[in-house]
GROMACS .gro file of C-alpha atoms in nm:
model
  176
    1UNK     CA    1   4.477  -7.366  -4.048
    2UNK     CA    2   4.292  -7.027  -4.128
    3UNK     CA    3   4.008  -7.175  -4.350
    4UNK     CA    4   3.905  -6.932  -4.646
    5UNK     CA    5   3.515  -6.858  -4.593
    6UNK     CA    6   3.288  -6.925  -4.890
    7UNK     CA    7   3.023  -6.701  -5.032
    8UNK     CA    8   2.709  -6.772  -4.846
    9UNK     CA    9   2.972  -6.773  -4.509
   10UNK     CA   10   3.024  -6.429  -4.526
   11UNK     CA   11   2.674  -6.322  -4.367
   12UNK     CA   12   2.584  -6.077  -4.629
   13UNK     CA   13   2.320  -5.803  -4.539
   14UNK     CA   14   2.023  -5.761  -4.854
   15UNK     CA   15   1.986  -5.447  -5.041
   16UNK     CA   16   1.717  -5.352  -4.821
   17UNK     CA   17   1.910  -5.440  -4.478
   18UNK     CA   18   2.170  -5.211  -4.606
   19UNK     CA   19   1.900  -4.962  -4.709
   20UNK     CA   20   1.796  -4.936  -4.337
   21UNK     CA   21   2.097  -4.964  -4.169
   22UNK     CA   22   2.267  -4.598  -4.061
   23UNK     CA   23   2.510  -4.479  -4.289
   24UNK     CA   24   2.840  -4.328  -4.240
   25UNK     CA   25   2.852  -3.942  -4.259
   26UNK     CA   26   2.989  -3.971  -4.603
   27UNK     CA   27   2.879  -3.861  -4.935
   28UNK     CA   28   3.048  -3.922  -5.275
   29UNK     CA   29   3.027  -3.678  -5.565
   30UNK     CA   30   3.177  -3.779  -5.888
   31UNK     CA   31   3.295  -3.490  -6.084
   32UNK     CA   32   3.230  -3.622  -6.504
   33UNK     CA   33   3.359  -3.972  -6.475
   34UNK     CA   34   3.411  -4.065  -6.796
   35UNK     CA   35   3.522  -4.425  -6.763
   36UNK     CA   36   3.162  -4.687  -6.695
   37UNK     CA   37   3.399  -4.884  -6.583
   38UNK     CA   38   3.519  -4.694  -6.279
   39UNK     CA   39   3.189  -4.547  -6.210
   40UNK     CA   40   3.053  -4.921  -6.098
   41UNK     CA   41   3.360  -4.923  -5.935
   42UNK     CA   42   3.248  -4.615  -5.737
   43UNK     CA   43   2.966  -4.791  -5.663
   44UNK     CA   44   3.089  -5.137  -5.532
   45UNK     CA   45   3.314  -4.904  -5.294
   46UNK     CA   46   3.075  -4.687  -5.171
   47UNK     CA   47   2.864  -5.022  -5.047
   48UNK     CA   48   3.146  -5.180  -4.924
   49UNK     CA   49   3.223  -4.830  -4.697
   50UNK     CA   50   2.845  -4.789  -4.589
   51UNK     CA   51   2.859  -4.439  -4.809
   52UNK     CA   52   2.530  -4.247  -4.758
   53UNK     CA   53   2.483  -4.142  -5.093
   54UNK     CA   54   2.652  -4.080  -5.429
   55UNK     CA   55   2.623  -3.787  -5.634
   56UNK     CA   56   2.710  -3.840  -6.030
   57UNK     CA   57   2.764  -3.516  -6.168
   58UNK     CA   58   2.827  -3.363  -6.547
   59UNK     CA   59   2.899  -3.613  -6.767
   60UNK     CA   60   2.924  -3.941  -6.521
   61UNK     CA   61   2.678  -4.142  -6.666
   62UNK     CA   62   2.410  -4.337  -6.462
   63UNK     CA   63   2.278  -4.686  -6.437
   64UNK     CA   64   2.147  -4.902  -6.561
   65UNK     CA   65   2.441  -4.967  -6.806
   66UNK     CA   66   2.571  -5.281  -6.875
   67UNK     CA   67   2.921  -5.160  -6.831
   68UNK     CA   68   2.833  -5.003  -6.498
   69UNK     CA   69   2.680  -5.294  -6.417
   70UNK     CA   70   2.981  -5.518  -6.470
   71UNK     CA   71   3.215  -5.377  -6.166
   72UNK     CA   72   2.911  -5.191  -5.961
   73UNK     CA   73   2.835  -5.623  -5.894
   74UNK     CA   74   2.493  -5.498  -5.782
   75UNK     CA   75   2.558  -5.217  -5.587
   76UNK     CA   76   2.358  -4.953  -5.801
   77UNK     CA   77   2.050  -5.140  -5.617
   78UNK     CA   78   2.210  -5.076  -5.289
   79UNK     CA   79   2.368  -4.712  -5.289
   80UNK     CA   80   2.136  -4.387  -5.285
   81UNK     CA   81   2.231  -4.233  -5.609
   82UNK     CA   82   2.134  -3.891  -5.766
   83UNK     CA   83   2.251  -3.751  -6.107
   84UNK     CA   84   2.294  -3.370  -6.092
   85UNK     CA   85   2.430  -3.136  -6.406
   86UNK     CA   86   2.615  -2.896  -6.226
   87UNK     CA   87   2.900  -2.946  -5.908
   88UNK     CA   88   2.863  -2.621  -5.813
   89UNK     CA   89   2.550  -2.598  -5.713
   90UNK     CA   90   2.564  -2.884  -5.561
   91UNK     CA   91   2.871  -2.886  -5.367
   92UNK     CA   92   2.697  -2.496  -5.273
   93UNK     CA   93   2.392  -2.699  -5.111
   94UNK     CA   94   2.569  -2.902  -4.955
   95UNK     CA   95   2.796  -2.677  -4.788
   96UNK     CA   96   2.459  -2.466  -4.692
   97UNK     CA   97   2.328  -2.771  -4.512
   98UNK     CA   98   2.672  -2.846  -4.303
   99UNK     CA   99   2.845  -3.111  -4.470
  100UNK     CA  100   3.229  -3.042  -4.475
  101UNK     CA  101   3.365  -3.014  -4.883
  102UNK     CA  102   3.679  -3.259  -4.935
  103UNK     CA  103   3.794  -3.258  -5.294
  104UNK     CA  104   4.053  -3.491  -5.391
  105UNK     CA  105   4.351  -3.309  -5.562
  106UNK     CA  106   4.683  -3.192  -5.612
  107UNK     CA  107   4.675  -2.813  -5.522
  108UNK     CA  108   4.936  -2.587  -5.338
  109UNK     CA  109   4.800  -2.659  -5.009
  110UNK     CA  110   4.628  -2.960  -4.884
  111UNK     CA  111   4.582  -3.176  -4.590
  112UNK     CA  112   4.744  -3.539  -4.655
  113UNK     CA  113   4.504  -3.816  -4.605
  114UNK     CA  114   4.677  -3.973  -4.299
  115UNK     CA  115   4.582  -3.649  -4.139
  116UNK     CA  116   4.217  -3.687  -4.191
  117UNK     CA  117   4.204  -3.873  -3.888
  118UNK     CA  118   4.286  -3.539  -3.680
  119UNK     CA  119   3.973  -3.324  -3.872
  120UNK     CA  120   3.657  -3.354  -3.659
  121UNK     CA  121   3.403  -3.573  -3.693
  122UNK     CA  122   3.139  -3.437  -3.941
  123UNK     CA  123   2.946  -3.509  -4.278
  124UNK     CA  124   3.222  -3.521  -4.528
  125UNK     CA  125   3.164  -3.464  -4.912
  126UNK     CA  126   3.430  -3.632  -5.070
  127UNK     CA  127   3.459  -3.507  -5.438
  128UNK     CA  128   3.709  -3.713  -5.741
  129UNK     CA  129   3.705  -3.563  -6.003
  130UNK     CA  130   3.725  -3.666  -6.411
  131UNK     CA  131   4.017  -3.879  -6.543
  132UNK     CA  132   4.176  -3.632  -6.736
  133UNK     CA  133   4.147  -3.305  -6.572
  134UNK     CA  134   4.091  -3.395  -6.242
  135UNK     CA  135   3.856  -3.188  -5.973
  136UNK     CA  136   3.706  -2.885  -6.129
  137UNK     CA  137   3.868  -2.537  -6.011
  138UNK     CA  138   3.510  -2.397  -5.898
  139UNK     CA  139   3.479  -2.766  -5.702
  140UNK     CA  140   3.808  -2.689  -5.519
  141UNK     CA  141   3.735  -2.334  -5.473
  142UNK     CA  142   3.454  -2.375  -5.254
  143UNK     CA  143   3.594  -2.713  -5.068
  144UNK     CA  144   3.659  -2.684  -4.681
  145UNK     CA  145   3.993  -2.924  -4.746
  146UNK     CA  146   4.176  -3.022  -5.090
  147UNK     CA  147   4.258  -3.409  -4.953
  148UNK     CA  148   4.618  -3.509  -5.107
  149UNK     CA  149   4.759  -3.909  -5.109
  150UNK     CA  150   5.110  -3.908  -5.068
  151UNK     CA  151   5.283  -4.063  -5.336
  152UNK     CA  152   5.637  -4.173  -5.391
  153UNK     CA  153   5.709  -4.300  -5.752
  154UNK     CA  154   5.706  -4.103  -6.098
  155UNK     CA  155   5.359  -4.075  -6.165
  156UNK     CA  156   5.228  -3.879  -5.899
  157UNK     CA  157   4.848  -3.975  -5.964
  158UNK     CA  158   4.646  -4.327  -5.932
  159UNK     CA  159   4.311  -4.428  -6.101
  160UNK     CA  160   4.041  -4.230  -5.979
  161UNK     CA  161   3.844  -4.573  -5.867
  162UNK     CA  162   4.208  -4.704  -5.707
  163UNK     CA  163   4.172  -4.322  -5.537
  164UNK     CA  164   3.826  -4.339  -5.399
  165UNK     CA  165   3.900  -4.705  -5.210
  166UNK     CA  166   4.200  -4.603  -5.022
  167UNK     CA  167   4.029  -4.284  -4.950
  168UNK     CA  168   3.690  -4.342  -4.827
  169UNK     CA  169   3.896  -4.598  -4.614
  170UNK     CA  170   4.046  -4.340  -4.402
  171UNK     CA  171   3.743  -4.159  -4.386
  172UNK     CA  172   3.561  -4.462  -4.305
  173UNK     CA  173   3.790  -4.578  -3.977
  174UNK     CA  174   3.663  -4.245  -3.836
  175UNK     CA  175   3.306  -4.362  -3.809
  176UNK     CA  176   3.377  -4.761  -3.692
   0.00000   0.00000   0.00000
């Protein structure tokens, strides 16, 4: 029998273990998340993939919120987080200090995310953009890849929080 582990089985680091310990070269920029909701849920999945730091642009709002609070499960003590108004400039110093741009989109060309495993190892960005509109053109004009999941029903698009798991998955099996 394969016995289900409890809780306090699973050997959980502390905030401040996690703190400490070195991150994956991943960053997370959230282009105006609109939904609390999903933005917790950014946060719970950048903890669980050892994210280095998350970058909540426009109008993503911050913690504390309740409703962040709700999904993030804690993790807003965990993560490095940063608000910042404007994506551009951002996503312009971080490009300037070597990270590699990856926005999430549909565009005319992209890389498919089972191919990410072929790109070099390097600081990623990964950007997801709002609900509605998606990555911002300026964001995708100055990324190094557009990053596309393949999709095979009608809808052609997934929740951006549903998005950022399998994602930062792929990324993540590069650095473990």
């Amino acid at each position: 029998m394969n016995k289900k582990l409890k809780l306090w089985e699973l050997n959980r680091i502390s905030n401040q273990e996690f703190k400490s310990q070195e991150k994956f070269p991943i960053t997370v920029v959230l282009d105006s998340i609109r939904s609390l909701t999903n933005v917790g849920t950014f946060f719970r999945t950048c903890d669980a993939f050892n994210v280095d730091k998350i970058y909540l642009c426009g109008i993503t709002a911050e913690p504390p919120h309740r409703e962040i609070q709700k999904t993030a499960l804690g993790a807003t003590e965990s993560v490095d987080w940063e608000h910042r108004g404007s994506i551009v400039d951002l996503i312009k110093e971080l490009k300037a200090s070597g990270k590699k741009i990856c926005s999430i989109e549909q565009t005319e060309e992209t890389t498919l995310l089972q191919d990410v495993k072929n790109l070099p190892n390097e600081h990623y960005v990964l950007v997801f953009g709002n609900e509605v509109n998606g990555v911002d053109q300026d964001a995708i004009d100055l990324s190094d890849y557009i990053i596309e999941i393949p999709q095979f029903g009608t809808k052609h698009s997934l929740n951006v929080s549903v998005c950022a798991g399998i994602v930062m998955w792929e990324f993540g099996k590069k650095f473990i």
